[in-house]
Short mmCIF file of C-alpha atoms and ligand atoms in Angstrom, two decimals:
data_model
loop_
_atom_site.label_atom_id
_atom_site.label_comp_id
_atom_site.label_asym_id
_atom_site.label_seq_id
_atom_site.Cartn_x
_atom_site.Cartn_y
_atom_site.Cartn_z
CA MET O 1 12.46 30.27 -11.62
CA ASN O 2 15.21 32.32 -9.59
CA LYS O 3 18.71 30.17 -8.95
CA PRO O 4 17.52 27.21 -5.89
CA ALA O 5 19.29 28.01 -2.82
CA GLU O 6 21.80 25.75 -2.13
CA ASP O 7 20.27 24.19 1.08
CA THR O 8 17.57 22.80 -1.84
CA ILE O 9 20.37 21.43 -3.67
CA LEU O 10 22.20 19.63 -0.42
CA GLU O 11 18.73 18.36 0.47
CA TYR O 12 17.89 16.70 -2.83
CA LEU O 13 22.31 15.46 -2.45
CA THR O 14 20.85 13.62 0.90
CA LEU O 15 17.59 12.22 -0.01
CA LEU O 16 19.24 10.66 -3.77
CA LYS O 17 22.67 9.66 -2.59
CA ASN O 18 22.21 6.13 -3.15
CA PHE O 19 21.16 7.23 -7.07
CA LEU O 20 24.80 9.75 -7.42
CA ASP O 21 27.76 8.63 -8.50
CA GLU O 22 30.99 10.81 -6.91
CA GLU O 23 29.83 13.37 -9.82
CA ASN O 24 26.61 13.81 -8.47
CA ARG O 25 24.78 11.86 -11.73
CA LEU O 26 21.96 9.78 -10.99
CA LYS O 27 22.93 6.74 -11.65
CA ALA O 28 19.24 4.47 -11.80
CA PHE O 29 16.50 6.31 -11.95
CA PRO O 30 14.41 5.52 -8.05
CA SER O 31 11.70 3.16 -7.98
CA LYS O 32 9.80 5.11 -4.95
CA ARG O 33 7.31 7.53 -6.80
CA LYS O 34 8.41 10.11 -4.08
CA LEU O 35 12.55 9.65 -4.77
CA GLN O 36 11.63 9.62 -8.61
CA LEU O 37 9.30 13.11 -8.41
CA CYS O 38 12.95 13.48 -5.90
CA ALA O 39 15.62 12.61 -8.57
CA VAL O 40 13.14 15.04 -11.30
CA SER O 41 13.15 17.83 -9.61
CA TYR O 42 17.10 17.99 -9.07
CA LEU O 43 17.50 17.68 -13.25
CA ALA O 44 14.94 20.37 -13.15
CA GLU O 45 17.95 22.88 -11.68
CA LYS O 46 20.30 21.91 -14.08
CA PHE O 47 17.41 23.87 -17.08
CA GLU O 48 17.73 27.47 -16.83
CA PRO O 49 15.15 29.76 -16.66
CA GLY O 50 13.54 31.61 -19.66
CA ARG O 51 16.00 29.45 -22.38
CA ILE O 52 14.50 27.58 -25.33
CA TYR O 53 15.91 23.92 -25.79
CA THR O 54 15.45 21.55 -28.41
CA GLU O 55 14.72 18.64 -28.01
CA GLY O 56 18.19 17.16 -28.15
CA GLU O 57 19.68 20.00 -26.07
CA VAL O 58 16.92 18.66 -23.53
CA ASN O 59 18.51 14.94 -24.43
CA GLY O 60 22.17 16.28 -24.38
CA LEU O 61 21.60 17.89 -21.05
CA LEU O 62 19.96 14.94 -19.18
CA ASN O 63 23.15 12.89 -20.72
CA GLN O 64 25.28 15.92 -18.82
CA TRP O 65 23.16 14.58 -15.15
CA HIS O 66 22.78 10.73 -15.65
CA THR O 67 24.55 7.86 -16.24
CA PHE O 68 22.06 5.19 -17.47
CA ARG O 69 21.08 6.43 -20.95
CA ASP O 70 17.07 6.72 -20.67
CA PRO O 71 16.88 10.72 -21.40
CA GLU O 72 13.35 9.68 -22.81
CA THR O 73 12.09 8.95 -19.61
CA LEU O 74 13.83 11.32 -17.52
CA ARG O 75 12.60 14.00 -20.87
CA ARG O 76 8.59 13.07 -20.44
CA GLU O 77 8.54 13.00 -16.53
CA LEU O 78 9.93 16.38 -16.48
CA PHE O 79 7.18 16.89 -18.71
CA GLN O 80 4.30 15.19 -17.48
CA ASN O 81 5.55 16.58 -13.93
CA HIS O 82 5.59 19.79 -15.22
CA TYR O 83 8.98 20.82 -15.06
CA LEU O 84 9.45 21.59 -18.58
CA ASP O 85 6.77 22.27 -21.04
CA ARG O 86 7.04 22.19 -24.64
CA ARG O 87 5.48 22.56 -28.01
CA ARG O 88 2.63 20.22 -29.17
CA ASP O 89 4.87 19.07 -31.68
CA GLY O 90 8.27 18.56 -29.54
CA SER O 91 10.27 21.09 -31.50
CA ALA O 92 11.01 23.50 -28.39
CA TYR O 93 11.26 23.12 -24.54
CA TRP O 94 11.30 25.42 -21.93
CA LEU O 95 10.85 25.28 -17.85
CA GLU O 96 8.12 25.62 -17.04
CA ALA O 97 7.22 27.52 -13.75
CA PRO O 98 9.45 27.50 -10.50
CA ALA O 99 8.90 23.92 -9.46
CA ASN O 100 6.57 23.13 -6.50
CA THR O 101 10.35 20.77 -5.62
CA LYS O 102 10.55 21.98 -1.84
CA GLN O 103 7.23 20.80 -1.14
CA GLU O 104 7.97 16.97 -2.96
CA CYS O 105 11.56 16.98 -0.43
CA GLN O 106 9.47 17.79 2.55
CA HIS O 107 7.76 15.23 2.24
CA HIS O 108 9.82 12.51 1.31
CA LYS O 109 12.27 13.89 4.22
CA GLU O 110 9.12 12.63 6.03
CA ASP O 111 9.37 9.21 4.85
CA ILE O 112 12.80 8.96 5.15
CA SER O 113 12.77 9.90 9.37
CA MET O 114 10.55 7.17 9.22
CA ASN O 115 12.33 4.30 7.53
CA LYS O 116 14.99 5.63 10.30
CA TYR O 117 12.75 2.71 12.41
CA LEU O 118 12.21 0.40 9.21
CA ASP O 119 13.83 -3.05 8.80
CA VAL O 120 13.44 -4.54 5.65
CA ALA O 121 14.05 -7.95 5.40
CA PRO O 122 17.13 -8.42 3.19
CA GLU O 123 14.97 -10.75 0.77
CA VAL O 124 12.36 -8.18 0.14
CA ALA O 125 14.95 -5.40 0.26
CA GLU O 126 16.38 -7.33 -2.86
CA ALA O 127 13.55 -7.94 -4.52
CA LEU O 128 12.47 -4.72 -4.75
CA ALA O 129 16.21 -2.69 -5.98
CA ALA O 130 15.65 -5.28 -8.21
CA GLY O 131 12.04 -3.91 -9.13
CA LYS O 132 11.13 -7.20 -8.45
CA PRO O 133 6.74 -8.22 -7.57
CA VAL O 134 7.20 -8.29 -3.52
CA VAL O 135 3.20 -8.85 -1.87
CA ALA O 136 2.73 -7.33 1.55
CA LEU O 137 0.91 -9.44 4.39
CA GLU O 138 -0.98 -8.15 7.52
CA SER O 139 -0.30 -9.28 11.22
CA THR O 140 -3.02 -8.82 13.11
CA ILE O 141 -4.86 -12.00 11.28
CA ILE O 142 -1.67 -14.10 12.96
CA SER O 143 -2.08 -12.71 16.09
CA HIS O 144 -5.76 -11.36 16.33
CA GLY O 145 -7.15 -13.27 13.55
CA MET O 146 -6.73 -17.23 14.38
CA PRO O 147 -5.82 -19.38 17.00
CA TYR O 148 -2.41 -21.06 17.65
CA PRO O 149 -0.73 -22.99 15.86
CA GLN O 150 -3.49 -21.88 12.48
CA ASN O 151 -2.73 -18.86 12.80
CA VAL O 152 1.29 -19.87 11.73
CA GLU O 153 0.50 -22.78 9.47
CA THR O 154 -1.49 -20.63 7.56
CA ALA O 155 0.27 -17.57 7.99
CA LEU O 156 3.23 -19.38 6.84
CA ALA O 157 1.39 -21.71 3.72
CA VAL O 158 0.69 -17.79 2.52
CA GLU O 159 4.33 -16.81 1.86
CA LYS O 160 5.08 -20.20 0.29
CA LEU O 161 1.68 -19.63 -2.16
CA VAL O 162 3.24 -16.29 -3.12
CA ARG O 163 6.31 -17.42 -3.71
CA GLU O 164 4.63 -20.26 -6.12
CA ASN O 165 2.49 -17.14 -7.89
CA GLY O 166 5.77 -15.15 -8.52
CA ALA O 167 6.32 -12.42 -5.39
CA VAL O 168 8.58 -12.55 -2.84
CA PRO O 169 6.07 -12.12 0.45
CA ALA O 170 6.73 -9.32 2.94
CA THR O 171 4.68 -9.68 6.25
CA ILE O 172 4.60 -6.58 8.49
CA ALA O 173 4.90 -6.33 11.95
CA ILE O 174 6.30 -4.03 14.60
CA ILE O 175 8.96 -5.91 16.71
CA GLY O 176 10.65 -4.31 19.65
CA GLY O 177 9.53 -1.36 18.03
CA ARG O 178 10.87 -1.84 14.49
CA LEU O 179 9.17 -1.71 11.77
CA LYS O 180 9.40 -5.04 10.33
CA ALA O 181 8.50 -5.27 6.16
CA GLY O 182 9.99 -9.22 5.88
CA LEU O 183 9.42 -11.58 8.61
CA SER O 184 11.73 -15.02 9.51
CA PRO O 185 9.81 -17.90 10.10
CA GLU O 186 11.10 -17.65 13.74
CA GLU O 187 9.24 -13.91 14.34
CA ILE O 188 5.98 -15.21 12.49
CA GLU O 189 6.19 -18.60 14.55
CA TYR O 190 7.08 -15.36 17.85
CA PHE O 191 3.86 -13.49 16.61
CA GLY O 192 0.96 -16.62 16.34
CA LYS O 193 2.01 -18.44 19.67
CA LYS O 194 2.23 -14.85 21.36
CA GLY O 195 -0.99 -14.10 19.67
CA ALA O 196 -3.37 -11.18 21.71
CA ALA O 197 -1.34 -10.50 23.95
CA ILE O 198 0.30 -8.13 20.80
CA ALA O 199 -1.34 -5.26 20.93
CA LYS O 200 -3.53 -4.18 17.81
CA ALA O 201 -1.54 -0.94 16.55
CA SER O 202 -2.95 1.01 14.51
CA ARG O 203 -1.68 4.50 13.17
CA ARG O 204 -2.36 6.32 16.03
CA ASP O 205 -0.30 3.57 18.37
CA LEU O 206 2.69 3.84 16.19
CA PRO O 207 4.67 6.90 18.17
CA VAL O 208 4.39 4.70 21.59
CA LEU O 209 4.93 1.56 20.55
CA ILE O 210 8.25 2.54 18.59
CA ALA O 211 9.26 5.36 21.49
CA LYS O 212 9.13 1.86 24.25
CA GLY O 213 10.01 -0.94 22.12
CA GLN O 214 7.23 -2.73 22.04
CA ASP O 215 5.57 -5.43 19.61
CA GLY O 216 2.24 -4.88 17.84
CA ALA O 217 0.21 -6.22 14.92
CA CYS O 218 -0.74 -4.93 11.92
CA THR O 219 -4.09 -3.78 11.05
CA VAL O 220 -4.81 -3.51 6.83
CA THR O 221 -3.86 0.60 7.86
CA THR O 222 -0.41 0.09 9.35
CA THR O 223 0.32 -2.75 7.04
CA MET O 224 -0.61 -0.05 3.94
CA MET O 225 2.01 1.95 5.77
CA ILE O 226 4.85 -0.01 6.35
CA ALA O 227 4.15 -1.04 3.24
CA HIS O 228 4.95 2.15 1.25
CA MET O 229 7.41 3.15 3.15
CA ALA O 230 9.45 0.36 1.97
CA GLY O 231 8.07 0.74 -1.71
CA ILE O 232 6.12 -2.42 -1.57
CA GLY O 233 2.67 -1.35 -3.41
CA VAL O 234 0.31 -4.34 -3.71
CA PHE O 235 -1.02 -5.84 -0.01
CA ALA O 236 -3.50 -10.12 0.01
CA THR O 237 -5.25 -9.97 3.80
CA GLY O 238 -8.66 -11.30 4.64
CA GLY O 239 -11.52 -8.50 5.63
CA ILE O 240 -10.75 -4.91 6.07
CA GLY O 241 -11.96 -3.20 8.58
CA GLY O 242 -15.44 0.23 7.95
CA VAL O 243 -18.16 1.68 9.06
CA HIS O 244 -19.87 -0.66 11.78
CA ARG O 245 -23.26 -0.61 11.94
CA GLY O 246 -24.95 1.57 14.69
CA ALA O 247 -21.48 3.98 13.40
CA GLU O 248 -24.03 7.13 12.62
CA THR O 249 -24.31 7.51 16.47
CA THR O 250 -20.94 5.61 18.20
CA MET O 251 -18.86 6.71 15.37
CA ASP O 252 -16.88 3.64 15.08
CA ILE O 253 -15.37 4.00 11.72
CA SER O 254 -12.37 1.96 11.27
CA ALA O 255 -9.10 3.89 10.34
CA ASP O 256 -8.49 1.52 7.36
CA LEU O 257 -10.44 3.62 5.09
CA GLU O 258 -8.81 6.63 5.79
CA GLU O 259 -5.43 5.02 5.49
CA LEU O 260 -7.30 4.04 1.90
CA ALA O 261 -7.85 7.73 0.95
CA GLN O 262 -4.41 8.70 1.29
CA THR O 263 -1.89 5.54 0.66
CA PRO O 264 -1.21 4.48 -2.47
CA VAL O 265 -1.22 0.26 -1.77
CA MET O 266 -3.35 -1.88 -3.56
CA VAL O 267 -5.31 -3.96 -0.66
CA ILE O 268 -6.64 -7.15 -1.87
CA CYS O 269 -8.70 -9.02 0.69
CA ALA O 270 -12.62 -10.51 0.52
CA GLY O 271 -14.39 -7.91 1.02
CA ALA O 272 -15.81 -6.89 4.22
CA LYS O 273 -17.75 -9.06 7.18
CA SER O 274 -21.28 -7.77 7.48
CA ILE O 275 -20.19 -6.92 11.06
CA LEU O 276 -20.00 -3.75 9.53
CA ASP O 277 -22.69 -2.00 7.48
CA LEU O 278 -21.78 -2.71 4.09
CA GLY O 279 -23.74 0.20 2.23
CA LEU O 280 -22.03 2.50 4.46
CA THR O 281 -19.05 1.38 3.97
CA LEU O 282 -19.09 1.46 0.53
CA GLU O 283 -20.59 5.28 0.67
CA TYR O 284 -17.31 6.54 2.62
CA LEU O 285 -15.32 5.14 0.66
CA GLU O 286 -16.75 6.85 -2.51
CA THR O 287 -16.85 9.91 -0.23
CA LYS O 288 -12.91 9.60 0.33
CA GLY O 289 -12.13 8.34 -3.79
CA VAL O 290 -11.15 4.84 -2.83
CA PRO O 291 -12.00 2.53 -6.29
CA VAL O 292 -13.61 -0.43 -5.03
CA ILE O 293 -13.47 -3.30 -7.85
CA GLY O 294 -15.13 -6.49 -7.91
CA TYR O 295 -12.42 -9.13 -8.99
CA GLY O 296 -14.02 -11.32 -11.50
CA THR O 297 -17.81 -9.65 -10.27
CA GLU O 298 -20.21 -7.01 -10.00
CA GLU O 299 -20.35 -7.35 -6.37
CA LEU O 300 -19.16 -7.29 -3.08
CA PRO O 301 -18.09 -9.80 -1.86
CA ALA O 302 -18.96 -10.11 2.61
CA PHE O 303 -15.94 -12.61 2.93
CA TYR O 304 -17.43 -15.70 4.23
CA THR O 305 -20.52 -15.36 1.27
CA ARG O 306 -19.55 -14.10 -1.97
CA SER O 307 -22.26 -11.46 -2.41
CA SER O 308 -23.75 -9.42 -0.34
CA GLY O 309 -26.27 -7.37 -1.93
CA PHE O 310 -24.35 -4.18 -2.83
CA GLY O 311 -22.52 -3.15 -6.36
CA VAL O 312 -18.82 -2.43 -6.67
CA ASP O 313 -17.58 0.23 -8.60
CA TYR O 314 -16.01 -1.77 -11.51
CA ARG O 315 -15.85 -5.10 -12.36
CA LEU O 316 -12.26 -6.37 -13.79
CA ASP O 317 -11.37 -9.56 -14.82
CA THR O 318 -7.48 -10.44 -15.09
CA PRO O 319 -4.56 -9.79 -12.83
CA ALA O 320 -3.27 -7.55 -15.60
CA GLU O 321 -6.79 -5.37 -15.89
CA LEU O 322 -5.62 -4.56 -11.63
CA ALA O 323 -2.35 -3.86 -12.68
CA ALA O 324 -3.19 -1.13 -15.60
CA ALA O 325 -5.55 0.04 -13.27
CA PHE O 326 -3.35 0.69 -10.28
CA ARG O 327 -0.16 1.91 -13.05
CA ALA O 328 -2.55 4.75 -14.05
CA GLN O 329 -3.54 5.95 -10.54
CA ARG O 330 -0.20 6.11 -9.06
CA ASP O 331 0.97 7.52 -12.76
CA MET O 332 -1.56 10.23 -12.00
CA GLY O 333 0.24 10.83 -8.81
CA LEU O 334 -3.93 10.31 -7.41
CA LYS O 335 -3.33 10.31 -3.75
CA GLY O 336 -4.30 6.97 -1.54
CA GLY O 337 -5.45 3.40 -2.50
CA MET O 338 -7.65 0.91 -4.44
CA LEU O 339 -9.36 -1.78 -2.80
CA VAL O 340 -10.03 -4.85 -4.91
CA THR O 341 -12.58 -7.06 -3.03
CA ASN O 342 -11.98 -11.16 -4.45
CA PRO O 343 -15.32 -13.53 -3.30
CA ILE O 344 -13.90 -16.64 -1.49
CA PRO O 345 -14.06 -19.37 -3.85
CA GLU O 346 -17.56 -20.96 -4.20
CA GLU O 347 -16.88 -24.55 -2.29
CA TYR O 348 -15.67 -22.94 0.19
CA ALA O 349 -18.35 -20.41 0.94
CA MET O 350 -21.03 -20.40 4.12
CA GLU O 351 -24.20 -20.07 4.39
CA ARG O 352 -25.44 -16.85 4.48
CA SER O 353 -28.40 -17.70 6.97
CA VAL O 354 -26.05 -19.36 9.22
CA ILE O 355 -23.53 -16.38 9.40
CA ASP O 356 -25.80 -13.42 9.48
CA ALA O 357 -27.53 -15.36 12.62
CA ALA O 358 -23.64 -15.35 13.90
CA ILE O 359 -23.25 -11.82 13.67
CA ASP O 360 -26.03 -10.59 14.44
CA GLN O 361 -26.01 -12.41 18.30
CA ALA O 362 -22.30 -11.50 18.40
CA ILE O 363 -23.40 -7.67 17.37
CA ALA O 364 -26.05 -7.75 19.90
CA GLU O 365 -23.26 -9.33 22.84
CA SER O 366 -20.87 -6.72 22.58
CA ARG O 367 -23.73 -3.73 22.99
CA GLU O 368 -24.89 -5.33 26.54
CA GLN O 369 -21.34 -6.13 27.35
CA GLY O 370 -20.49 -2.43 26.04
CA ILE O 371 -17.59 -3.34 23.93
CA HIS O 372 -16.15 -0.09 22.15
CA GLY O 373 -13.08 1.39 20.87
CA LYS O 374 -10.35 -0.87 19.46
CA ALA O 375 -11.90 -4.00 20.93
CA THR O 376 -15.03 -3.80 19.01
CA THR O 377 -13.78 -5.63 15.99
CA PRO O 378 -11.62 -8.85 17.69
CA PHE O 379 -14.69 -9.20 20.00
CA LEU O 380 -16.92 -9.61 17.09
CA LEU O 381 -14.17 -12.06 14.79
CA ALA O 382 -13.74 -13.69 17.88
CA ARG O 383 -17.61 -14.48 18.63
CA VAL O 384 -18.19 -15.02 15.05
CA LYS O 385 -15.66 -17.50 14.77
CA ASP O 386 -17.02 -19.29 18.18
CA LEU O 387 -20.38 -19.31 16.91
CA THR O 388 -19.75 -21.02 13.61
CA GLY O 389 -16.77 -23.56 15.00
CA GLY O 390 -14.51 -25.20 12.95
CA ASP O 391 -16.08 -23.69 9.23
CA SER O 392 -15.38 -20.48 9.67
CA LEU O 393 -12.18 -20.59 10.21
CA ALA O 394 -11.60 -23.11 7.46
CA SER O 395 -13.46 -20.83 4.67
CA ASN O 396 -11.42 -17.94 6.25
CA ILE O 397 -7.82 -19.75 5.17
CA GLN O 398 -8.64 -20.52 1.99
CA LEU O 399 -10.08 -16.80 1.41
CA VAL O 400 -6.69 -15.46 2.34
CA PHE O 401 -5.11 -17.99 0.19
CA ASN O 402 -7.34 -16.82 -2.51
CA ASN O 403 -6.59 -13.23 -2.20
CA ALA O 404 -2.45 -14.48 -1.59
CA ARG O 405 -2.38 -16.22 -5.24
CA LEU O 406 -4.58 -13.18 -6.97
CA ALA O 407 -1.84 -10.29 -5.12
CA ALA O 408 1.07 -11.90 -6.28
CA GLN O 409 0.01 -12.23 -10.00
CA THR O 410 -0.37 -8.92 -9.77
CA ALA O 411 2.53 -7.78 -8.51
CA VAL O 412 4.09 -9.92 -11.23
CA GLU O 413 2.04 -8.16 -13.89
CA LEU O 414 2.83 -5.31 -12.30
CA ALA O 415 6.08 -5.09 -11.82
CA LYS O 416 6.62 -6.25 -16.30
N1 LIG G 1 -12.10 -7.83 9.39
C1 LIG G 1 -11.83 -8.88 9.75
N2 LIG G 1 -10.50 -8.89 9.84
C2 LIG G 1 -10.06 -8.81 10.21
C3 LIG G 1 -9.41 -7.79 10.57
C4 LIG G 1 -10.27 -6.99 9.96
O1 LIG G 1 -12.64 -9.13 8.55
O2 LIG G 1 -8.63 -9.40 10.44
C5 LIG G 1 -8.98 -6.93 11.64
C6 LIG G 1 -7.69 -6.19 10.01
O3 LIG G 1 -6.70 -6.11 11.20
C7 LIG G 1 -8.76 -4.97 10.01
C8 LIG G 1 -8.81 -4.35 11.15
O4 LIG G 1 -7.52 -3.42 9.64
O5 LIG G 1 -9.20 -5.56 11.93
C9 LIG G 1 -10.07 -3.11 11.50
O6 LIG G 1 -10.28 -3.39 12.99
P1 LIG G 1 -10.53 -1.66 13.65
O7 LIG G 1 -12.38 -1.84 13.33
O8 LIG G 1 -10.64 -1.43 14.95
O9 LIG G 1 -10.15 -0.73 12.73
MN1 LIG G 2 -12.57 1.02 15.50
#
């Protein structure tokens, strides 16, 4: 490997500036994966190409360039990320290949530049910096998913439940053109009151909303994006978007699926409503390599009901198992998220025939009225809610509680 160009080193110094002391020694190992990789590439530059190092020499060199006394972790990272190669028995180490460092940094630079627009609430930032569990929560469910004031009451109750289960809640929204990870109770009230007057914000809505300084309600897609920018790995919601019925002609497929394919956040939901084509939704997720986990079930739950007739890929039964699977996915550096489907508690589940009839009618009406694009999901959700009355709202609230609890418990496991 050639000597690293000056500008590469400068780039590292900029990206890692919060993690380096005055002598440019790494003083903490970042918690965000991409920054970790930047730190690892930075350390890799300290090794001489072609030279053989003993394990002791590797540790010695690493000790010159970090202050938290954990050369083992750093050595393992260097090896696992293919910067250092070694003899099987660990008796010799050497620099493997020209590192793909530039690329990693380029990647991370994009993140950081997005972070210029990100406000992480102090309590959330503190928890993240200390490696404590944090759970992301979405805001479309507040503004578009439920009526006022139940939406605000539910959002606050969900935050409380997350806390009671050992994690810090971070409700995610766009306010005045700022990406917010963590809202104050006043901001939640503001969001709930404004309701559907707030634009529903998916990935493609971000640039203009931000540039114009507007508000946006975050869907699963944008909540995943902003959670990831902030360094939050676990997210609880109600239901996700998916492949709509008739998508073979309308091509109406939620951006949520694409986000699950590319952003490493675990999404804990109660499955998807059968306003969607659940079979096609599962096919799409399979193609995109998104693991679909049933929590305590082999069957995909369908939001208001515990069953759907469709199987999931894997059944896992404890928060620790969920955390272990997610950790393995992350450690391998696999891009993409994980979908955990958590059935609504039996006592709140709705009668399948009642909910199916409402959904069929809502879909028929949306076709008659020519509803399409981003209006489709909110239209269907609102109609189903009206047709089934207060029952569905009560069920909806309970399943969100159930997901928030599981998400907090999983975040706690993940932080261990
Ligand atoms: N499905 C539900 N409840 C919801 C949504 C979907 O059962 O609240 C919301 C979520 O915010 C989800 C979004 O991310 O709708 C998907 O919208 P679309 O289908 O337009 O991508
Ligand atoms: Mn759509």
